[in-house]
Short mmCIF file of C-alpha atoms in Angstrom, two decimals:
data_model
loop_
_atom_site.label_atom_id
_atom_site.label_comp_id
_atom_site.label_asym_id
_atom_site.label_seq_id
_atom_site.Cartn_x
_atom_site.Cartn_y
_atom_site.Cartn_z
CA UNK G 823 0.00 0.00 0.00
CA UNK G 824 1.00 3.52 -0.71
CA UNK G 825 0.68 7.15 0.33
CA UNK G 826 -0.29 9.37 -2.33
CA UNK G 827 -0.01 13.56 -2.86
CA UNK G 828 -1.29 16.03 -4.97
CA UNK G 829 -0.03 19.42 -4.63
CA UNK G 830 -2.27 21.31 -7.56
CA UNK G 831 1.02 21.64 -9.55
CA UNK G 832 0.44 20.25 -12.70
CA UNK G 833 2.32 16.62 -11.60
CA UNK G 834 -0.60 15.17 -10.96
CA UNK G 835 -0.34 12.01 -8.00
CA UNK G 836 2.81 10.90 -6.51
CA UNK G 837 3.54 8.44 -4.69
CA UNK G 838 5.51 8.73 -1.51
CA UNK G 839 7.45 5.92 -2.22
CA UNK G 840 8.57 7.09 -5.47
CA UNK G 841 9.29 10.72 -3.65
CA UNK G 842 10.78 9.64 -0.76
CA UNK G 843 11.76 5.95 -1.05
CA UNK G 844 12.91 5.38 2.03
CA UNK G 845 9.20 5.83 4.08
CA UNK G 846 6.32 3.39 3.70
CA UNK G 847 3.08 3.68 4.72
CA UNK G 848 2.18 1.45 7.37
CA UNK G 849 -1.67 2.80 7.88
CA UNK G 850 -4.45 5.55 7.08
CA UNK G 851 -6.99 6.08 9.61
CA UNK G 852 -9.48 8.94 9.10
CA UNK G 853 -12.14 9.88 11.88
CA UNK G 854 -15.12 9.44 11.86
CA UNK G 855 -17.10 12.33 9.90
CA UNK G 856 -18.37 14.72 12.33
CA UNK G 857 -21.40 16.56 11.80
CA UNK G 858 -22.56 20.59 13.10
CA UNK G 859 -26.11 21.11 13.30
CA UNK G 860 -28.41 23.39 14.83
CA UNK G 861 -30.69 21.65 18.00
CA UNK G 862 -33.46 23.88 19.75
CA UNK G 863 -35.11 23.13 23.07
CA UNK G 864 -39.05 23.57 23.43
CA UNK G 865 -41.09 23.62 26.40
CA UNK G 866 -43.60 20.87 26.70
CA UNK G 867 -41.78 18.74 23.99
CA UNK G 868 -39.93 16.28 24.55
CA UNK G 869 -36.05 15.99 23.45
CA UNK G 870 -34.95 18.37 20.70
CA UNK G 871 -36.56 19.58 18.04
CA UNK G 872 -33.80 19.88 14.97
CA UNK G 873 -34.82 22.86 13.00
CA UNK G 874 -32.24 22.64 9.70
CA UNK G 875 -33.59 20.60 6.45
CA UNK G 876 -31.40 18.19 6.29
CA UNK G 877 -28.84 19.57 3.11
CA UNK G 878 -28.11 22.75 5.38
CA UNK G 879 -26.84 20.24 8.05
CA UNK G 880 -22.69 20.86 7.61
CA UNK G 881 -20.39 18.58 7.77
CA UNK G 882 -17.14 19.60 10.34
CA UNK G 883 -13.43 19.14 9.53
CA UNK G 884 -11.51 16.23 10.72
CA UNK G 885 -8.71 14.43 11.40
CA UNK G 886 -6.89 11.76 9.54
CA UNK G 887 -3.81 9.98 10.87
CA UNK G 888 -1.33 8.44 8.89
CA UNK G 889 1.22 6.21 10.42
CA UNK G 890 4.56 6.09 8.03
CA UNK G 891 8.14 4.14 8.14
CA UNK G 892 10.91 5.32 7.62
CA UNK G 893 14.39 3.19 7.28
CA UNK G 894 17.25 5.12 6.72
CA UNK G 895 19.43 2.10 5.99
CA UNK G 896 22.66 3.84 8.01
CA UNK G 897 22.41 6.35 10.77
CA UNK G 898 23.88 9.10 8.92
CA UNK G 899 20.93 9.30 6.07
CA UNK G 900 18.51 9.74 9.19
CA UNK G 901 18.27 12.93 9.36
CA UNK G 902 18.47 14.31 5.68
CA UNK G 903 15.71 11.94 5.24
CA UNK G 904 13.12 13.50 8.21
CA UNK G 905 14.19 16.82 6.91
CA UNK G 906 12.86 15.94 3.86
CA UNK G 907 9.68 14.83 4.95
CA UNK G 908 9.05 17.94 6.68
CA UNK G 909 9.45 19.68 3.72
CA UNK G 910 7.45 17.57 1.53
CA UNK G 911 4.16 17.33 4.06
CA UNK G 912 4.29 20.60 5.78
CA UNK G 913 2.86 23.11 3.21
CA UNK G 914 1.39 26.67 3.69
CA UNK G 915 -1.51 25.57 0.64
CA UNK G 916 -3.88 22.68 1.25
CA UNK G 917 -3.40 19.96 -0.84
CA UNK G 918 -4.99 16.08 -1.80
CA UNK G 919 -4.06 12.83 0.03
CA UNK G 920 -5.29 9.30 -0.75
CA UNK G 921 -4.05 5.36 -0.61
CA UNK G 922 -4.51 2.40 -2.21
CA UNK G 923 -6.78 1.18 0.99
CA UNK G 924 -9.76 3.36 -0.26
CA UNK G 925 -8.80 3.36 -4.29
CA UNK G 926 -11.07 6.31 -6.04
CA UNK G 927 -10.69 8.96 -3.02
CA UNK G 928 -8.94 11.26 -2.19
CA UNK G 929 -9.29 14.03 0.95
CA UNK G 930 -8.00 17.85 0.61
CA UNK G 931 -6.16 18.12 3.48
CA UNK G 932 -3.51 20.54 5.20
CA UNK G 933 -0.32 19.49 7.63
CA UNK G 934 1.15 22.30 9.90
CA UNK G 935 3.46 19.74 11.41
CA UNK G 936 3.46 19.25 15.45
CA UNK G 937 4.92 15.82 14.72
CA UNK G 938 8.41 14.32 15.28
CA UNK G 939 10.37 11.96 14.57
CA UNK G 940 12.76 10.10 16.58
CA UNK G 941 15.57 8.32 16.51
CA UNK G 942 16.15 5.66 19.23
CA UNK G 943 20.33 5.02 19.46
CA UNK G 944 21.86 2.14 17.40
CA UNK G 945 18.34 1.84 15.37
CA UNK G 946 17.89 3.00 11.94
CA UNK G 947 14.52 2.87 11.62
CA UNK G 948 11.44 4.33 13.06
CA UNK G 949 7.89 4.41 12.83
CA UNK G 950 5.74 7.83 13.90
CA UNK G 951 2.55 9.48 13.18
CA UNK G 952 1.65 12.58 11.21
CA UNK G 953 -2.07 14.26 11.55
CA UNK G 954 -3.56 15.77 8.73
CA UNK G 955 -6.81 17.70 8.60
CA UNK G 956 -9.30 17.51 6.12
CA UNK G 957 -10.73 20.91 6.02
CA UNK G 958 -13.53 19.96 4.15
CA UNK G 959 -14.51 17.39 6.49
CA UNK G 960 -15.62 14.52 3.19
CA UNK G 961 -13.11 12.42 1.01
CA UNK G 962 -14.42 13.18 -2.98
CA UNK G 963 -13.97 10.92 -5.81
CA UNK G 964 -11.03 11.40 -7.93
CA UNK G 965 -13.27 11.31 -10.84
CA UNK G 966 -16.29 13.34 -12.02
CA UNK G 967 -19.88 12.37 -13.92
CA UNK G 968 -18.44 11.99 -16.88
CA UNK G 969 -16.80 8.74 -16.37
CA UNK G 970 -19.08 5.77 -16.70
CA UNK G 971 -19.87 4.74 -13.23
CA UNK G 972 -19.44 0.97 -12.95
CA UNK G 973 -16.75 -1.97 -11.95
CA UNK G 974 -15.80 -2.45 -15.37
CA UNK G 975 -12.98 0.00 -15.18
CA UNK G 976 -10.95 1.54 -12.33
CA UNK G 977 -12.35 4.53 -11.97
CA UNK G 978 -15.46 3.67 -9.42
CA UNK G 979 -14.80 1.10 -6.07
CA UNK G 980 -17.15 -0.79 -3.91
CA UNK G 981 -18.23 1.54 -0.67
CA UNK G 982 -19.13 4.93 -3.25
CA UNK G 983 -23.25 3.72 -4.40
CA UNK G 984 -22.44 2.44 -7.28
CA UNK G 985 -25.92 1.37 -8.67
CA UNK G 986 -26.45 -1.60 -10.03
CA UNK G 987 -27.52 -0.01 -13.78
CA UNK G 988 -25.29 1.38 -16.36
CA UNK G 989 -27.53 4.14 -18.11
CA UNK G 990 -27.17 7.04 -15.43
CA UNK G 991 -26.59 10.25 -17.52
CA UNK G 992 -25.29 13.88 -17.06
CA UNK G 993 -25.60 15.12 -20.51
CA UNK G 994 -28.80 15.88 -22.03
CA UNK G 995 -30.13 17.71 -25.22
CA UNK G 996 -33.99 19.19 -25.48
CA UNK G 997 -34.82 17.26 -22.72
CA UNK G 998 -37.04 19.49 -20.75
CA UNK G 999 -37.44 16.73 -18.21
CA UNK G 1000 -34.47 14.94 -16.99
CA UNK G 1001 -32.97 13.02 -14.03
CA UNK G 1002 -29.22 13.83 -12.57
CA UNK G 1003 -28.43 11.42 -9.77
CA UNK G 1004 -26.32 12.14 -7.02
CA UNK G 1005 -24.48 8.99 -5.64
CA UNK G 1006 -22.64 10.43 -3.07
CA UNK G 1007 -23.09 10.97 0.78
CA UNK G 1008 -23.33 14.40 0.73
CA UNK G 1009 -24.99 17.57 -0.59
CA UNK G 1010 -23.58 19.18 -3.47
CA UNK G 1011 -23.48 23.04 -2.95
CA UNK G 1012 -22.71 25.12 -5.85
CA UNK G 1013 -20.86 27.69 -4.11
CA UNK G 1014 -18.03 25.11 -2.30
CA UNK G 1015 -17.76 22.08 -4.43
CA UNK G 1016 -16.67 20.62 -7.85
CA UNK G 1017 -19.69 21.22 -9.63
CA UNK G 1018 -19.85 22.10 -13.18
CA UNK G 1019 -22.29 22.76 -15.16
CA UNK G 1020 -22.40 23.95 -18.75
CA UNK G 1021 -25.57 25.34 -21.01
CA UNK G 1022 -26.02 26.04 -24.51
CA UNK G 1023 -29.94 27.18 -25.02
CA UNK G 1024 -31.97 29.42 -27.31
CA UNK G 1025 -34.35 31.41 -25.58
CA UNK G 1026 -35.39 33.98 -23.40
CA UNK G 1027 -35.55 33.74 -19.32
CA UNK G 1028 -34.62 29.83 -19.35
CA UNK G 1029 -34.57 28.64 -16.11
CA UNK G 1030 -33.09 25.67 -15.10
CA UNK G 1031 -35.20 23.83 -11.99
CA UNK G 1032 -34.65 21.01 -9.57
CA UNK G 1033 -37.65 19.55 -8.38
CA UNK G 1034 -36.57 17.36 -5.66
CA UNK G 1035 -34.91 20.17 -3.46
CA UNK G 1036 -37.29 23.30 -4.98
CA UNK G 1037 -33.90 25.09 -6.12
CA UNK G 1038 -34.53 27.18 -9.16
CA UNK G 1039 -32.33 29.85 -11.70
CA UNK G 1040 -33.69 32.25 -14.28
CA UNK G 1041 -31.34 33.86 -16.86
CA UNK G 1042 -32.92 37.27 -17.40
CA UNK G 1043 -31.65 37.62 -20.80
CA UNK G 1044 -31.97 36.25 -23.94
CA UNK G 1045 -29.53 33.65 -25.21
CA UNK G 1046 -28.50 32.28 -28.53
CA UNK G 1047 -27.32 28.79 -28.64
CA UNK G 1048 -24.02 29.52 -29.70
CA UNK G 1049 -23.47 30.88 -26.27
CA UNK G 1050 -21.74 29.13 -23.83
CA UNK G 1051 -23.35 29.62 -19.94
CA UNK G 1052 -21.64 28.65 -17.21
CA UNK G 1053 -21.83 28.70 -13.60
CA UNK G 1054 -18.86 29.76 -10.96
CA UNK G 1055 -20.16 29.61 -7.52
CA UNK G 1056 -23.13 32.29 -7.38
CA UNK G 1057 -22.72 33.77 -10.28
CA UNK G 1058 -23.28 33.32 -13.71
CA UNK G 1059 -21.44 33.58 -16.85
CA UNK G 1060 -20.76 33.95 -20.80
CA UNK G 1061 -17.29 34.32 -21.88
CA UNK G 1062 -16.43 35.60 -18.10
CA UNK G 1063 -18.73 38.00 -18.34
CA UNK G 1064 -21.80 37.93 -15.67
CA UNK G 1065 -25.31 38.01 -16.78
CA UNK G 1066 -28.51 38.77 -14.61
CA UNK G 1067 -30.17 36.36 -13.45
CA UNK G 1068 -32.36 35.27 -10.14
CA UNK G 1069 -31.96 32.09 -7.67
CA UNK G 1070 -29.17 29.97 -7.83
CA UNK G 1071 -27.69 27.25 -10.11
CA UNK G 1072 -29.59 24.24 -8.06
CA UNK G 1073 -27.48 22.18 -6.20
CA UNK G 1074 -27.81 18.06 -6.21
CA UNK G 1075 -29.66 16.35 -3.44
CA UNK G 1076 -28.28 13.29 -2.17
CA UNK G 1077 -29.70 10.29 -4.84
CA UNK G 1078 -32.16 10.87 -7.92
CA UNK G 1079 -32.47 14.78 -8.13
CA UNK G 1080 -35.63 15.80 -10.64
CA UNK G 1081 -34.66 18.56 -13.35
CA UNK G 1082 -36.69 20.69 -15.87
CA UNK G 1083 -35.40 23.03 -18.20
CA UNK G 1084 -38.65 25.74 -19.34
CA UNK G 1085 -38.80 28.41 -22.14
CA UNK G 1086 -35.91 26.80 -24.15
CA UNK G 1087 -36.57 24.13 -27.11
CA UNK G 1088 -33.32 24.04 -28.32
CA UNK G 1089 -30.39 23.52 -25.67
CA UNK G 1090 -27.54 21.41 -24.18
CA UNK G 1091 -26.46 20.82 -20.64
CA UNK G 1092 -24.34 18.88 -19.03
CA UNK G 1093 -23.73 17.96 -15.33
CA UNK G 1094 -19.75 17.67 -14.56
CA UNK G 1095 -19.30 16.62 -10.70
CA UNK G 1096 -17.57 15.08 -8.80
CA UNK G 1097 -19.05 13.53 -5.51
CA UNK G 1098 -18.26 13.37 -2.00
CA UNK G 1099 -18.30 11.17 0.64
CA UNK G 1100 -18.13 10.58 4.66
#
């Protein structure tokens, strides 16, 4: 089994045994997600009354602890090697973790160190313990919509809801009435995750509406198809330029989410997300 990083800098995943081959990753043990909700206390009923729907229910960071090897072989490599390891973990930017023990994830994470590493006399080789914390509380898959989701390749594991059907679709063309599902264990907000979508439509005030959670966007404009719309966090765009509109780009419940697309007959969308899970 292996550790392995990505820093957002164009390399893509690396393993830590190809960085640094003298650690090895013994284990990977994330906590348990932790969840922040709001509780209120009535008289005359009894136990608490929760008052959030459950997709405004937030999910806290947490901790994930990753015990690692090291072997340095001789004594003198020791401590060029921990330096080393400092450097590579301890970074001012978050960045992505994952292993081979849950294959398709991966967690953002920082490290501000507050670990050591020691070295017992006549022993050249240690095991220890570094904490990350994954700020955003969820591991995500490491890929989005748009790649089939079955067993067949190795892009989807056991343990993420893969359904048993192979015909679940995220692109759709004048198909005012559509299904995106969601097979994650989380809410997807359009202002903090991966969540792209992209519209080409003809028409004037189209709206784009999910049923299932009552979210709803109008573009107050008129669009030709040639257009391309997109949507970064609240706002709305066409060649980075923001158009009016009103509501939100609707988010994706957990499961089957029910879409309609109204006063277009002529458009394009597709749904590029990734999902997340506890």
């Amino acid at each position: 089994m292996n550790l392995y990083l990505d820093f957002n800098n164009g390399l893509g995943e690396q393993s830590l045994s190809s960085l640094l081959p003298h650690f090895k990753l013994l284990s990977f043990t994330p906590d348990s997600p932790a969840i922040e909700r709001e509780t209120v206390k009535i008289p005359r009923i009894n136990g608490l009354v929760l008052p959030q729907h459950p997709r405004d229910v937030v999910f806290k960071e947490r901790s994930i602890k990753v015990e690692i090897l090291l072997n340095s072989i001789i004594a003198e490599n020791f401590y060029q090697y921990r330096r080393e390891l400092y450097a590579l973990l301890v970074k001012p930017l978050p960045y992505y973790i994952s292993t081979d023990l849950l294959p398709n994830l991966r967690f953002l994470v920082t490290c501000d160190g507050n670990f050591s590493i020691q070295k017992e006399k006549q022993k050249n080789q240690t095991s220890f313990t570094v904490e990350f914390n994954n700020v955003t509380g969820l591991a995500e898959s490491k890929f989005t919509s748009l790649t089939k989701q079955n067993f067949h390749g190795e892009y989807w594991s056991p343990g993420m809801n893969i359904q048993m059907r192979d015909d679940l679709e995220y692109r759709f063309k004048n198909r005012k009435r559509f299904q995106v599902y969601n097979t994650g264990d989380a809410y997807i907000n359009p202002l903090e995750h991966d969540y792209n979508v992209t519209l080409w439509a003809a028409g004037k005030n189209v709206s784009i509406i999910n049923h299932t959670n009552g979210e709803k966007l109008k573009i107050e404009q008129e669009l030709k198809k040639s257009q391309r719309v997109s949507f970064i966090k609240q706002y709305t765009v066409i060649n980075k330029t923001p158009i009016k509109t009103s509501g939100r780009l609707p988010g994706l419940d957990i499961g089957m989410n029910d879409f309609e697309i109204q006063n277009t007959n002529d458009f394009e969308i597709i749904f590029d997300t990734r999902f997340y899970y506890a």
